[in-house]
Amino acid sequence: MLEPVLFALFSVSAVVFAFNVVFRRNAVHCALHLVGVLLSLSGMFVLLNAQFIAAIQILIYAGAIMVLFLFVVMLLNVKGEAPLLTPGAWKGFGFFFALIVFVELLYIVLSQGGTEGTPAAAVPLPPGFGSPAEIGRILYSTWLFPFEVTSILLLIAVIGAVVLAKRKFA
Amino acid sequence: MQTLSVPLEAYQLVAALLFTIGLIGVLVRRSALIIFMSIELMLNAVNLSFVAFSRQHGQMDGQIFVFFVMSVAAAEVAVGLAILVAIFRNRETANVDEVHLLKG
Amino acid sequence: MGLSLLWLVPALPLLGALVNGIGAGKLPRKLASVIGVGSVGLAFAIALACFGDLLSLSPEQRRATQSLYTWIQTGDFRADVRLMLDPLSAVMMLVVTGVGFLIHVYSMGYMGHEKAYGRYFAYLNLFTFSMLTLVLADNFLLMFLGWEAVGLCSYLLIGFWYERPAAAEAGKKAFVVNRIGDWGFLLGIFLIFVTFGSVDFGTVFAQAPLRLAVGSALASGIALLLFLGATGKSAQIPLYVWLPDAMEGPTPVSALIHAATMVTAGVYMVARCHVFYLLSPLALQTVAVVGIMTVLLAATIAVTQTDIKRVLAYSTISQLGYMFVGCGVGAFTSGIFHLMTHAFFKALLFLGAGSVIHALSGEQDLWKMGGLRRYLPKTHLTFLIGTLAIAGVIPFAGFFSKDEILFQAWLRGGPLLWCAGILGAFLTAFYMFRLYFLTFHGSPRFSEEVKHHIHESPDSMTIPLMILAVLSTVGGFLQIPLVQGGQILDRFLEPVFADALALVPPAHAGHTPMAEVWLMAISLAVALVGILVAYRFYVTSPETPRRLAERVRGLYRLVFNKYWVDEAYDATVVQPIYRGSVRLWEDFDAAVIDGAVNGVGKQIERGSALLRSAQVGYVQVYALVLTLGAVVVIGYLALR
């Protein structure tokens, strides 16, 4: 009985935090609310038997990436944007299209839910589902090649970031 | 915790909501920093969807995908923020509507 | 030994041209002259060796070929770069390299102060190479290559001082007029290829009598088209107009190209293709008529000209006319003989004129000369020999060669042709001695300042003059008439012409030694009369010519203005083409072609401007469009 309650708690907090991320004026607040979203999601991952992902969500996302964001926010020291939103005609279009996307997603989720057929619980979970050991086993066997490619991608990103940050653009 | 008392659709609904909110942020905010955060928001919405499907099918591949998405997000943030810093250094602004040199 | 080195004869001047051309302006002058003069000198030495080898063969076997490589081979068509040495090309080769070498030596002195010294020698060497290719070629295509290259060099050398508009114009004129002739030559080659399936001299000339009937239209067509080419290169009516203007080039160039060698290419070509002419009486007659008309036309114009080089230019045209008269009556040997002696004395006269011009600081007007024999003794003596030679005074070379042509004209062409020839001989003697007397006799008519600078030319200029003077004196002894065994050149060239001359029965009527002596005496007398008249007009009573000119004023003006031929060509050919071209340029090219091109460009530009407006530069607009795409795709997936 605990699970629906926790789900409700996490989902509401995630959505509320997300609203604050998008509509807060102060960038630091936005960043902190994003951390809130990440934490809420992490909780949901635990509910979904993805303990390892939940852990790295907090470690990497909330711990590393968001700290980077905050560094940049403070480094740039952007004064609160005068008008919050971009001026111009396309702002309205932005809301409108986003709404359409949402409606479409909603339609898919609700209409296709039935065809998924099996109730969520029907599949018996294999032992060790979501554990670091199992993740590691799959990652270094089935997904070894993409994993290596990812490492190269990160290397490139590191080099790119260093070059971009160091070079003086005249 | 073998049973799932919350239906999959609920998770998908939350993911769709978060994605839409992120999309709105990308489309309407001025600050490039916030746009970046909104993108992270969208990525996380997708991650939630992946994990939910993973749980539904009892397959670990979804979680592996989340892992990759996180790597890509990390790379993207590193480069994106570096670009942002470079732009700010040159233009004294982080607003995307003031950067339009690519106008044809 | 010698014959295997034949390829070196044209190759050496080519090498010299390349070295001097690439190193132009960077090589020291000494080196440029050594390369320029040395390459031709060496070529002359090898040519002599080849000639010696050729002589050592028995007369029937005097035909050597040397294949260098296959130039073009496609289907049935094949053209080799193959050199051929037979008595005819041997004579030409020796004239080109020998006279060419002397002129190269002379150029060292004459062009000594020229800035573009290396360029000059590069052109001169290139010219020698082209001319040698022309005469040594073993097929029509290679000959045409030499033919065209000669035209190109002529253009380059006439326009050598291209900063002078007149020189540039003259070069252009020479080139364009030559192109008209080349067009005929090329058509002739096409016709030959279509008829015989080959352009090889050996094949074509052997086949011609078998395939073509005497007097057939095809033979006439080929012969006349080739002759059109010859009129262009050898400055005959109607394409002679470029030669007088060509005098804008440096004087040694005038000597080399426009007197001694290049202009003889047409005569050589007609002699080389004599088979076709003998197969077509019509073409033969045309050659003779054009030749004699050119003789008279050019000789009369020469009488009134005041520019020393122009007089010589018209005399060249006139003498070339004699050569064609010789060829036109079927006496090809006589034509070639006159070609050779003319090369000697005309080179001598041009170089002598160059020496005079050099001494007078560039003055070319006869009326501003006079009395120069005291100042330029060597030039005067050699020039006198050249003048006597061209006037046809025994025992100088011109007497023998011109007389032979006149005799052949009498024999085969009839009295009318002979009379016209004699008239030409009289005019020749007259205008040449007019030139001589005005230049070297009488009282000086130049300014004190010019007088101050007068000097005899350096050795590098006078030595070639003397050698040429000797050649102009003894050159005629190759063909001594009436004496048994005196016709050395005749016998030497016989293998070339014998087979073809057998085609037409030679007209022997009236060929008696007595007749020949009489004709000789008459032509000599006429030449002497011409000299005497010139002496009376320009030395003893200088008033006479002016009074005479007053009396026949219309005629004088007609001749003095060169019969207005240039003006007539300008009005009938040049201007219509020019105006037509302007129309094409303004109405067609500028409006239609440019309009189409610009129109397409403008339309694309307009379309691009439309598309460009999509590039707003705001990243969020792009994101918005991206979202729109996502909406469509998701919508499609959802509603599928």
mmCIF file of N, CA and C in Angstrom, chain A residues 78-146:
data_model
loop_
_atom_site.group_PDB
_atom_site.id
_atom_site.type_symbol
_atom_site.label_atom_id
_atom_site.label_comp_id
_atom_site.label_asym_id
_atom_site.label_seq_id
_atom_site.Cartn_x
_atom_site.Cartn_y
_atom_site.Cartn_z
ATOM 1 N N VAL A 78 24.512 35.927 -14.207
ATOM 2 C CA VAL A 78 23.505 36.594 -15.027
ATOM 3 C C VAL A 78 22.474 37.229 -14.108
ATOM 4 N N LYS A 79 22.319 38.513 -14.337
ATOM 5 C CA LYS A 79 21.269 39.197 -13.575
ATOM 6 C C LYS A 79 19.928 38.690 -14.079
ATOM 7 N N GLY A 80 18.984 38.568 -13.209
ATOM 8 C CA GLY A 80 17.664 38.044 -13.572
ATOM 9 C C GLY A 80 17.160 38.645 -14.868
ATOM 10 N N GLU A 81 16.734 37.804 -15.753
ATOM 11 C CA GLU A 81 16.328 38.303 -17.063
ATOM 12 C C GLU A 81 15.170 39.267 -16.905
ATOM 13 N N ALA A 82 15.252 40.350 -17.640
ATOM 14 C CA ALA A 82 14.210 41.360 -17.477
ATOM 15 C C ALA A 82 12.845 40.791 -17.866
ATOM 16 N N PRO A 83 12.589 40.503 -19.129
ATOM 17 C CA PRO A 83 11.379 39.742 -19.407
ATOM 18 C C PRO A 83 11.738 38.267 -19.308
ATOM 19 N N LEU A 84 10.936 37.568 -18.649
ATOM 20 C CA LEU A 84 11.237 36.168 -18.388
ATOM 21 C C LEU A 84 11.300 35.362 -19.692
ATOM 22 N N LEU A 85 10.297 35.645 -20.520
ATOM 23 C CA LEU A 85 10.171 34.854 -21.740
ATOM 24 C C LEU A 85 10.717 35.637 -22.926
ATOM 25 N N THR A 86 11.050 34.884 -23.978
ATOM 26 C CA THR A 86 11.492 35.568 -25.187
ATOM 27 C C THR A 86 10.338 36.368 -25.751
ATOM 28 N N PRO A 87 10.591 37.620 -26.149
ATOM 29 C CA PRO A 87 9.524 38.384 -26.768
ATOM 30 C C PRO A 87 9.309 37.884 -28.190
ATOM 31 N N GLY A 88 8.242 38.250 -28.782
ATOM 32 C CA GLY A 88 8.026 37.916 -30.188
ATOM 33 C C GLY A 88 6.871 36.956 -30.360
ATOM 34 N N ALA A 89 6.526 36.798 -31.597
ATOM 35 C CA ALA A 89 5.306 36.075 -31.921
ATOM 36 C C ALA A 89 5.417 34.584 -31.616
ATOM 37 N N TRP A 90 6.634 34.049 -31.741
ATOM 38 C CA TRP A 90 6.735 32.592 -31.652
ATOM 39 C C TRP A 90 6.562 32.049 -30.234
ATOM 40 N N LYS A 91 6.589 32.952 -29.245
ATOM 41 C CA LYS A 91 6.396 32.492 -27.865
ATOM 42 C C LYS A 91 5.050 31.787 -27.727
ATOM 43 N N GLY A 92 4.011 32.419 -28.302
ATOM 44 C CA GLY A 92 2.684 31.812 -28.263
ATOM 45 C C GLY A 92 2.653 30.478 -28.984
ATOM 46 N N PHE A 93 3.309 30.472 -30.096
ATOM 47 C CA PHE A 93 3.384 29.212 -30.839
ATOM 48 C C PHE A 93 4.051 28.139 -29.993
ATOM 49 N N GLY A 94 5.083 28.553 -29.228
ATOM 50 C CA GLY A 94 5.804 27.585 -28.393
ATOM 51 C C GLY A 94 4.840 26.879 -27.446
ATOM 52 N N PHE A 95 4.025 27.683 -26.724
ATOM 53 C CA PHE A 95 3.055 27.078 -25.798
ATOM 54 C C PHE A 95 2.104 26.169 -26.551
ATOM 55 N N PHE A 96 1.682 26.666 -27.683
ATOM 56 C CA PHE A 96 0.661 25.952 -28.447
ATOM 57 C C PHE A 96 1.173 24.583 -28.911
ATOM 58 N N PHE A 97 2.374 24.591 -29.491
ATOM 59 C CA PHE A 97 2.907 23.328 -29.984
ATOM 60 C C PHE A 97 3.191 22.366 -28.843
ATOM 61 N N ALA A 98 3.726 22.909 -27.762
ATOM 62 C CA ALA A 98 4.007 22.046 -26.613
ATOM 63 C C ALA A 98 2.721 21.375 -26.146
ATOM 64 N N LEU A 99 1.655 22.150 -26.169
ATOM 65 C CA LEU A 99 0.370 21.592 -25.753
ATOM 66 C C LEU A 99 -0.063 20.467 -26.698
ATOM 67 N N ILE A 100 0.107 20.704 -27.977
ATOM 68 C CA ILE A 100 -0.278 19.668 -28.937
ATOM 69 C C ILE A 100 0.525 18.399 -28.696
ATOM 70 N N VAL A 101 1.858 18.583 -28.488
ATOM 71 C CA VAL A 101 2.699 17.418 -28.218
ATOM 72 C C VAL A 101 2.158 16.654 -27.017
ATOM 73 N N PHE A 102 1.806 17.428 -25.988
ATOM 74 C CA PHE A 102 1.304 16.773 -24.761
ATOM 75 C C PHE A 102 0.029 15.986 -25.052
ATOM 76 N N VAL A 103 -0.845 16.609 -25.820
ATOM 77 C CA VAL A 103 -2.106 15.930 -26.138
ATOM 78 C C VAL A 103 -1.834 14.659 -26.919
ATOM 79 N N GLU A 104 -0.932 14.754 -27.810
ATOM 80 C CA GLU A 104 -0.610 13.573 -28.610
ATOM 81 C C GLU A 104 -0.034 12.471 -27.737
ATOM 82 N N LEU A 105 0.883 12.859 -26.854
ATOM 83 C CA LEU A 105 1.487 11.857 -25.969
ATOM 84 C C LEU A 105 0.408 11.216 -25.099
ATOM 85 N N LEU A 106 -0.451 12.069 -24.594
ATOM 86 C CA LEU A 106 -1.530 11.592 -23.730
ATOM 87 C C LEU A 106 -2.379 10.577 -24.486
ATOM 88 N N TYR A 107 -2.675 10.938 -25.699
ATOM 89 C CA TYR A 107 -3.506 10.058 -26.530
ATOM 90 C C TYR A 107 -2.826 8.707 -26.693
ATOM 91 N N ILE A 108 -1.528 8.743 -26.980
ATOM 92 C CA ILE A 108 -0.804 7.483 -27.178
ATOM 93 C C ILE A 108 -0.835 6.655 -25.898
ATOM 94 N N VAL A 109 -0.499 7.329 -24.798
ATOM 95 C CA VAL A 109 -0.404 6.588 -23.528
ATOM 96 C C VAL A 109 -1.746 5.945 -23.188
ATOM 97 N N LEU A 110 -2.814 6.696 -23.327
ATOM 98 C CA LEU A 110 -4.112 6.189 -22.896
ATOM 99 C C LEU A 110 -4.674 5.181 -23.887
ATOM 100 N N SER A 111 -4.483 5.425 -25.160
ATOM 101 C CA SER A 111 -5.098 4.528 -26.130
ATOM 102 C C SER A 111 -4.325 3.236 -26.272
ATOM 103 N N GLN A 112 -2.995 3.280 -26.110
ATOM 104 C CA GLN A 112 -2.200 2.087 -26.332
ATOM 105 C C GLN A 112 -2.021 1.295 -25.049
ATOM 106 N N GLY A 113 -2.408 1.898 -23.894
ATOM 107 C CA GLY A 113 -2.214 1.200 -22.618
ATOM 108 C C GLY A 113 -2.855 -0.177 -22.645
ATOM 109 N N GLY A 114 -4.066 -0.257 -23.188
ATOM 110 C CA GLY A 114 -4.762 -1.521 -23.203
ATOM 111 C C GLY A 114 -4.055 -2.564 -24.049
ATOM 112 N N THR A 115 -3.528 -2.135 -25.160
ATOM 113 C CA THR A 115 -2.936 -3.110 -26.057
ATOM 114 C C THR A 115 -1.653 -3.683 -25.491
ATOM 115 N N GLU A 116 -1.060 -3.013 -24.494
ATOM 116 C CA GLU A 116 0.119 -3.603 -23.861
ATOM 117 C C GLU A 116 -0.266 -4.950 -23.251
ATOM 118 N N GLY A 117 -1.517 -5.053 -22.954
ATOM 119 C CA GLY A 117 -2.042 -6.348 -22.514
ATOM 120 C C GLY A 117 -1.681 -6.733 -21.098
ATOM 121 N N THR A 118 -0.459 -7.216 -20.975
ATOM 122 C CA THR A 118 -0.074 -7.760 -19.679
ATOM 123 C C THR A 118 -0.057 -6.697 -18.599
ATOM 124 N N PRO A 119 -0.665 -6.971 -17.481
ATOM 125 C CA PRO A 119 -0.537 -6.046 -16.359
ATOM 126 C C PRO A 119 0.909 -5.961 -15.936
ATOM 127 N N ALA A 120 1.241 -4.823 -15.335
ATOM 128 C CA ALA A 120 2.627 -4.567 -15.002
ATOM 129 C C ALA A 120 3.236 -5.704 -14.180
ATOM 130 N N ALA A 121 2.454 -6.313 -13.344
ATOM 131 C CA ALA A 121 3.021 -7.287 -12.440
ATOM 132 C C ALA A 121 3.125 -8.678 -13.044
ATOM 133 N N ALA A 122 2.577 -8.816 -14.211
ATOM 134 C CA ALA A 122 2.476 -10.167 -14.755
ATOM 135 C C ALA A 122 3.841 -10.808 -15.007
ATOM 136 N N VAL A 123 4.788 -9.977 -15.368
ATOM 137 C CA VAL A 123 6.097 -10.558 -15.678
ATOM 138 C C VAL A 123 6.865 -10.772 -14.387
ATOM 139 N N PRO A 124 7.257 -11.981 -14.130
ATOM 140 C CA PRO A 124 8.071 -12.204 -12.933
ATOM 141 C C PRO A 124 9.473 -11.665 -13.164
ATOM 142 N N LEU A 125 9.922 -10.874 -12.209
ATOM 143 C CA LEU A 125 11.230 -10.250 -12.407
ATOM 144 C C LEU A 125 12.337 -11.278 -12.201
ATOM 145 N N PRO A 126 13.342 -11.241 -13.053
ATOM 146 C CA PRO A 126 14.481 -12.147 -12.850
ATOM 147 C C PRO A 126 15.224 -11.761 -11.574
ATOM 148 N N PRO A 127 15.929 -12.707 -10.974
ATOM 149 C CA PRO A 127 16.681 -12.374 -9.753
ATOM 150 C C PRO A 127 17.776 -11.356 -10.059
ATOM 151 N N GLY A 128 17.960 -10.447 -9.132
ATOM 152 C CA GLY A 128 19.021 -9.441 -9.292
ATOM 153 C C GLY A 128 18.643 -8.365 -10.276
ATOM 154 N N PHE A 129 17.365 -8.171 -10.612
ATOM 155 C CA PHE A 129 16.922 -7.143 -11.559
ATOM 156 C C PHE A 129 17.260 -5.754 -11.036
ATOM 157 N N GLY A 130 18.008 -4.976 -11.829
ATOM 158 C CA GLY A 130 18.341 -3.609 -11.445
ATOM 159 C C GLY A 130 19.518 -3.504 -10.501
ATOM 160 N N SER A 131 20.116 -4.635 -10.145
ATOM 161 C CA SER A 131 21.259 -4.542 -9.231
ATOM 162 C C SER A 131 22.527 -4.174 -10.011
ATOM 163 N N PRO A 132 23.479 -3.520 -9.338
ATOM 164 C CA PRO A 132 24.724 -3.149 -10.021
ATOM 165 C C PRO A 132 25.398 -4.345 -10.687
ATOM 166 N N ALA A 133 25.369 -5.499 -10.059
ATOM 167 C CA ALA A 133 26.046 -6.666 -10.624
ATOM 168 C C ALA A 133 25.425 -7.024 -11.967
ATOM 169 N N GLU A 134 24.091 -7.029 -12.011
ATOM 170 C CA GLU A 134 23.408 -7.425 -13.245
ATOM 171 C C GLU A 134 23.645 -6.376 -14.345
ATOM 172 N N ILE A 135 23.549 -5.095 -13.950
ATOM 173 C CA ILE A 135 23.801 -4.010 -14.910
ATOM 174 C C ILE A 135 25.187 -4.162 -15.493
ATOM 175 N N GLY A 136 26.171 -4.360 -14.648
ATOM 176 C CA GLY A 136 27.555 -4.499 -15.106
ATOM 177 C C GLY A 136 27.690 -5.666 -16.046
ATOM 178 N N ARG A 137 27.015 -6.796 -15.712
ATOM 179 C CA ARG A 137 27.150 -7.977 -16.561
ATOM 180 C C ARG A 137 26.632 -7.673 -17.976
ATOM 181 N N ILE A 138 25.460 -7.063 -18.038
ATOM 182 C CA ILE A 138 24.892 -6.757 -19.372
ATOM 183 C C ILE A 138 25.717 -5.689 -20.092
ATOM 184 N N LEU A 139 26.112 -4.692 -19.333
ATOM 185 C CA LEU A 139 26.830 -3.565 -19.932
ATOM 186 C C LEU A 139 28.142 -4.028 -20.574
ATOM 187 N N TYR A 140 28.835 -4.953 -19.900
ATOM 188 C CA TYR A 140 30.133 -5.363 -20.426
ATOM 189 C C TYR A 140 30.064 -6.596 -21.292
ATOM 190 N N SER A 141 28.851 -7.063 -21.577
ATOM 191 C CA SER A 141 28.767 -8.172 -22.534
ATOM 192 C C SER A 141 27.970 -7.720 -23.757
ATOM 193 N N THR A 142 26.664 -7.607 -23.624
ATOM 194 C CA THR A 142 25.822 -7.245 -24.759
ATOM 195 C C THR A 142 26.125 -5.838 -25.267
ATOM 196 N N TRP A 143 26.312 -4.907 -24.363
ATOM 197 C CA TRP A 143 26.430 -3.494 -24.724
ATOM 198 C C TRP A 143 27.867 -2.991 -24.680
ATOM 199 N N LEU A 144 28.810 -3.918 -24.865
ATOM 200 C CA LEU A 144 30.206 -3.501 -24.703
ATOM 201 C C LEU A 144 30.616 -2.438 -25.736
ATOM 202 N N PHE A 145 30.245 -2.703 -26.965
ATOM 203 C CA PHE A 145 30.691 -1.765 -28.010
ATOM 204 C C PHE A 145 30.097 -0.367 -27.829
ATOM 205 N N PRO A 146 28.760 -0.249 -27.626
ATOM 206 C CA PRO A 146 28.228 1.104 -27.365
ATOM 207 C C PRO A 146 28.873 1.749 -26.143
#
